[in-house]
C-alpha cells in the first residue's frame, strides 16, 4: 500500500526559506519519478517540480527555477523540496505525488503560508 506523508510546512515571511519532506513507503521509492504539486485556495492543483528516474534529473515550474530544489534520499525513502526566497504567491498546500501502476497517489499535504 502506497503511503506518502508530507511535512515541513509553516507560516513564514516573504524572502524566507522552508524545506518540505515527503516520507514514502509501499513501493520501490528509488525507481519511481516523484513530483511536488501544490494547490492554492480557490485554484487548481499545480505541478511544481519532479525528480526523474535514471539519474538526478529535475524539472521545475518556471517561477520556481533558481529558488526551489528537489532532491531524494533513497536510504530514507524521502523526497525533499528546498524552497528559498518564498513569496506570497507560493502560499498553498503542497503534496508529493507518485504514479504507481497507473494510479496517481499523493499524501495529505503540508500547508505553506507566506506573508508579505
PDB file of C-alpha atoms in Angstrom:
ATOM      1  CA  UNK A   1       0.000   0.000   0.000  1.00  0.00           C
ATOM      2  CA  UNK A   2       1.477   3.314  -1.111  1.00  0.00           C
ATOM      3  CA  UNK A   3       1.804   5.849   1.675  1.00  0.00           C
ATOM      4  CA  UNK A   4       3.107   9.407   1.389  1.00  0.00           C
ATOM      5  CA  UNK A   5       3.416  11.773   4.345  1.00  0.00           C
ATOM      6  CA  UNK A   6       4.433  15.372   3.805  1.00  0.00           C
ATOM      7  CA  UNK A   7       5.811  17.670   6.500  1.00  0.00           C
ATOM      8  CA  UNK A   8       7.714  20.906   6.955  1.00  0.00           C
ATOM      9  CA  UNK A   9       5.081  23.460   6.036  1.00  0.00           C
ATOM     10  CA  UNK A  10       4.827  26.599   8.137  1.00  0.00           C
ATOM     11  CA  UNK A  11       3.909  30.273   8.228  1.00  0.00           C
ATOM     12  CA  UNK A  12       6.886  32.351   7.101  1.00  0.00           C
ATOM     13  CA  UNK A  13       7.593  35.848   5.863  1.00  0.00           C
ATOM     14  CA  UNK A  14       8.371  36.779   2.300  1.00  0.00           C
ATOM     15  CA  UNK A  15      12.004  36.059   1.460  1.00  0.00           C
ATOM     16  CA  UNK A  16      12.410  33.256   3.969  1.00  0.00           C
ATOM     17  CA  UNK A  17      13.052  29.563   3.289  1.00  0.00           C
ATOM     18  CA  UNK A  18      11.415  26.230   4.067  1.00  0.00           C
ATOM     19  CA  UNK A  19      12.306  22.618   3.443  1.00  0.00           C
ATOM     20  CA  UNK A  20       9.444  20.224   2.852  1.00  0.00           C
ATOM     21  CA  UNK A  21       9.797  16.463   3.303  1.00  0.00           C
ATOM     22  CA  UNK A  22       7.807  13.550   1.947  1.00  0.00           C
ATOM     23  CA  UNK A  23       8.307  10.160   3.567  1.00  0.00           C
ATOM     24  CA  UNK A  24       7.295   7.340   1.246  1.00  0.00           C
ATOM     25  CA  UNK A  25       6.543   3.665   1.706  1.00  0.00           C
ATOM     26  CA  UNK A  26       4.813   0.805  -0.070  1.00  0.00           C
ATOM     27  CA  UNK A  27       6.718   0.965  -3.362  1.00  0.00           C
ATOM     28  CA  UNK A  28      10.289   0.856  -4.683  1.00  0.00           C
ATOM     29  CA  UNK A  29      10.993   4.520  -3.971  1.00  0.00           C
ATOM     30  CA  UNK A  30      14.331   4.815  -5.750  1.00  0.00           C
ATOM     31  CA  UNK A  31      12.897   3.637  -9.065  1.00  0.00           C
ATOM     32  CA  UNK A  32       9.929   5.994  -9.298  1.00  0.00           C
ATOM     33  CA  UNK A  33       9.620   9.522 -10.599  1.00  0.00           C
ATOM     34  CA  UNK A  34       8.433  11.714  -7.739  1.00  0.00           C
ATOM     35  CA  UNK A  35       6.780  15.097  -8.009  1.00  0.00           C
ATOM     36  CA  UNK A  36       5.699  18.035  -5.892  1.00  0.00           C
ATOM     37  CA  UNK A  37       2.372  19.681  -6.637  1.00  0.00           C
ATOM     38  CA  UNK A  38       0.514  22.453  -4.822  1.00  0.00           C
ATOM     39  CA  UNK A  39      -2.951  23.875  -4.524  1.00  0.00           C
ATOM     40  CA  UNK A  40      -3.699  27.429  -3.512  1.00  0.00           C
ATOM     41  CA  UNK A  41      -7.131  28.388  -2.161  1.00  0.00           C
ATOM     42  CA  UNK A  42      -9.644  28.585  -4.983  1.00  0.00           C
ATOM     43  CA  UNK A  43      -7.158  27.356  -7.567  1.00  0.00           C
ATOM     44  CA  UNK A  44      -6.485  24.079  -9.341  1.00  0.00           C
ATOM     45  CA  UNK A  45      -3.707  21.699  -8.476  1.00  0.00           C
ATOM     46  CA  UNK A  46      -0.438  22.949  -9.961  1.00  0.00           C
ATOM     47  CA  UNK A  47       2.675  20.919 -10.766  1.00  0.00           C
ATOM     48  CA  UNK A  48       5.795  22.392  -9.136  1.00  0.00           C
ATOM     49  CA  UNK A  49       8.716  20.028  -9.591  1.00  0.00           C
ATOM     50  CA  UNK A  50       9.739  16.470 -10.437  1.00  0.00           C
ATOM     51  CA  UNK A  51      12.703  14.289  -9.623  1.00  0.00           C
ATOM     52  CA  UNK A  52      13.106  11.935 -12.542  1.00  0.00           C
ATOM     53  CA  UNK A  53      14.370   8.367 -12.506  1.00  0.00           C
ATOM     54  CA  UNK A  54      17.547   7.278 -14.226  1.00  0.00           C
ATOM     55  CA  UNK A  55      19.773   9.849 -12.602  1.00  0.00           C
ATOM     56  CA  UNK A  56      19.484  13.158 -10.863  1.00  0.00           C
ATOM     57  CA  UNK A  57      17.436  14.999 -13.447  1.00  0.00           C
ATOM     58  CA  UNK A  58      14.977  17.508 -12.008  1.00  0.00           C
ATOM     59  CA  UNK A  59      12.411  19.825 -13.588  1.00  0.00           C
ATOM     60  CA  UNK A  60      10.641  22.869 -12.209  1.00  0.00           C
ATOM     61  CA  UNK A  61       7.772  25.196 -12.927  1.00  0.00           C
ATOM     62  CA  UNK A  62       9.176  28.434 -14.364  1.00  0.00           C
ATOM     63  CA  UNK A  63       8.601  30.605 -11.289  1.00  0.00           C
ATOM     64  CA  UNK A  64      10.402  28.089  -9.085  1.00  0.00           C
ATOM     65  CA  UNK A  65      13.587  27.850 -11.145  1.00  0.00           C
ATOM     66  CA  UNK A  66      16.538  29.187  -9.197  1.00  0.00           C
ATOM     67  CA  UNK A  67      14.539  29.227  -5.943  1.00  0.00           C
ATOM     68  CA  UNK A  68      13.409  25.634  -5.374  1.00  0.00           C
ATOM     69  CA  UNK A  69      15.480  22.449  -5.295  1.00  0.00           C
ATOM     70  CA  UNK A  70      14.062  18.935  -5.308  1.00  0.00           C
ATOM     71  CA  UNK A  71      16.165  16.001  -4.171  1.00  0.00           C
ATOM     72  CA  UNK A  72      15.804  12.479  -2.836  1.00  0.00           C
ATOM     73  CA  UNK A  73      17.400  10.445  -0.086  1.00  0.00           C
ATOM     74  CA  UNK A  74      16.865   6.871  -1.233  1.00  0.00           C
ATOM     75  CA  UNK A  75      18.267   5.462   2.025  1.00  0.00           C
ATOM     76  CA  UNK A  76      15.478   7.244   3.902  1.00  0.00           C
ATOM     77  CA  UNK A  77      12.777   6.876   1.231  1.00  0.00           C
ATOM     78  CA  UNK A  78      12.295  10.616   1.480  1.00  0.00           C
ATOM     79  CA  UNK A  79      11.740  13.321  -1.110  1.00  0.00           C
ATOM     80  CA  UNK A  80      12.606  16.924  -0.264  1.00  0.00           C
ATOM     81  CA  UNK A  81      11.709  20.342  -1.601  1.00  0.00           C
ATOM     82  CA  UNK A  82      14.022  23.141  -0.527  1.00  0.00           C
ATOM     83  CA  UNK A  83      12.254  26.455  -1.122  1.00  0.00           C
ATOM     84  CA  UNK A  84      14.175  29.737  -0.918  1.00  0.00           C
ATOM     85  CA  UNK A  85      13.096  33.345  -1.406  1.00  0.00           C
ATOM     86  CA  UNK A  86       9.482  32.491  -0.781  1.00  0.00           C
ATOM     87  CA  UNK A  87       6.789  34.918  -1.894  1.00  0.00           C
ATOM     88  CA  UNK A  88       3.073  35.187  -1.040  1.00  0.00           C
ATOM     89  CA  UNK A  89       2.366  33.579  -4.441  1.00  0.00           C
ATOM     90  CA  UNK A  90       3.919  30.379  -3.072  1.00  0.00           C
ATOM     91  CA  UNK A  91       1.180  30.101  -0.449  1.00  0.00           C
ATOM     92  CA  UNK A  92      -0.540  26.749  -0.980  1.00  0.00           C
ATOM     93  CA  UNK A  93      -0.928  23.232   0.306  1.00  0.00           C
ATOM     94  CA  UNK A  94       1.973  21.169  -1.010  1.00  0.00           C
ATOM     95  CA  UNK A  95       1.734  17.474  -1.873  1.00  0.00           C
ATOM     96  CA  UNK A  96       4.176  14.881  -3.088  1.00  0.00           C
ATOM     97  CA  UNK A  97       2.879  12.668  -5.849  1.00  0.00           C
ATOM     98  CA  UNK A  98       3.842   9.364  -7.436  1.00  0.00           C
ATOM     99  CA  UNK A  99       2.279   7.309 -10.204  1.00  0.00           C
ATOM    100  CA  UNK A 100       2.323   3.637  -9.218  1.00  0.00           C
ATOM    101  CA  UNK A 101       0.806   1.045 -11.558  1.00  0.00           C
ATOM    102  CA  UNK A 102      -1.122   3.751 -13.385  1.00  0.00           C
ATOM    103  CA  UNK A 103      -2.603   5.291 -10.259  1.00  0.00           C
ATOM    104  CA  UNK A 104      -1.582   8.714  -9.017  1.00  0.00           C
ATOM    105  CA  UNK A 105      -1.030   8.752  -5.278  1.00  0.00           C
ATOM    106  CA  UNK A 106      -0.481  11.761  -3.054  1.00  0.00           C
ATOM    107  CA  UNK A 107      -0.335  12.403   0.643  1.00  0.00           C
ATOM    108  CA  UNK A 108      -2.445  14.646   2.883  1.00  0.00           C
ATOM    109  CA  UNK A 109      -0.164  17.583   2.146  1.00  0.00           C
ATOM    110  CA  UNK A 110       1.529  20.252   4.212  1.00  0.00           C
ATOM    111  CA  UNK A 111       0.486  23.914   4.370  1.00  0.00           C
ATOM    112  CA  UNK A 112       2.870  26.684   3.350  1.00  0.00           C
ATOM    113  CA  UNK A 113       1.776  30.236   4.068  1.00  0.00           C
ATOM    114  CA  UNK A 114       3.945  33.189   3.113  1.00  0.00           C
ATOM    115  CA  UNK A 115       3.103  36.603   4.496  1.00  0.00           C
ATOM    116  CA  UNK A 116       4.163  39.803   2.787  1.00  0.00           C
TER     117      UNK A 116
END
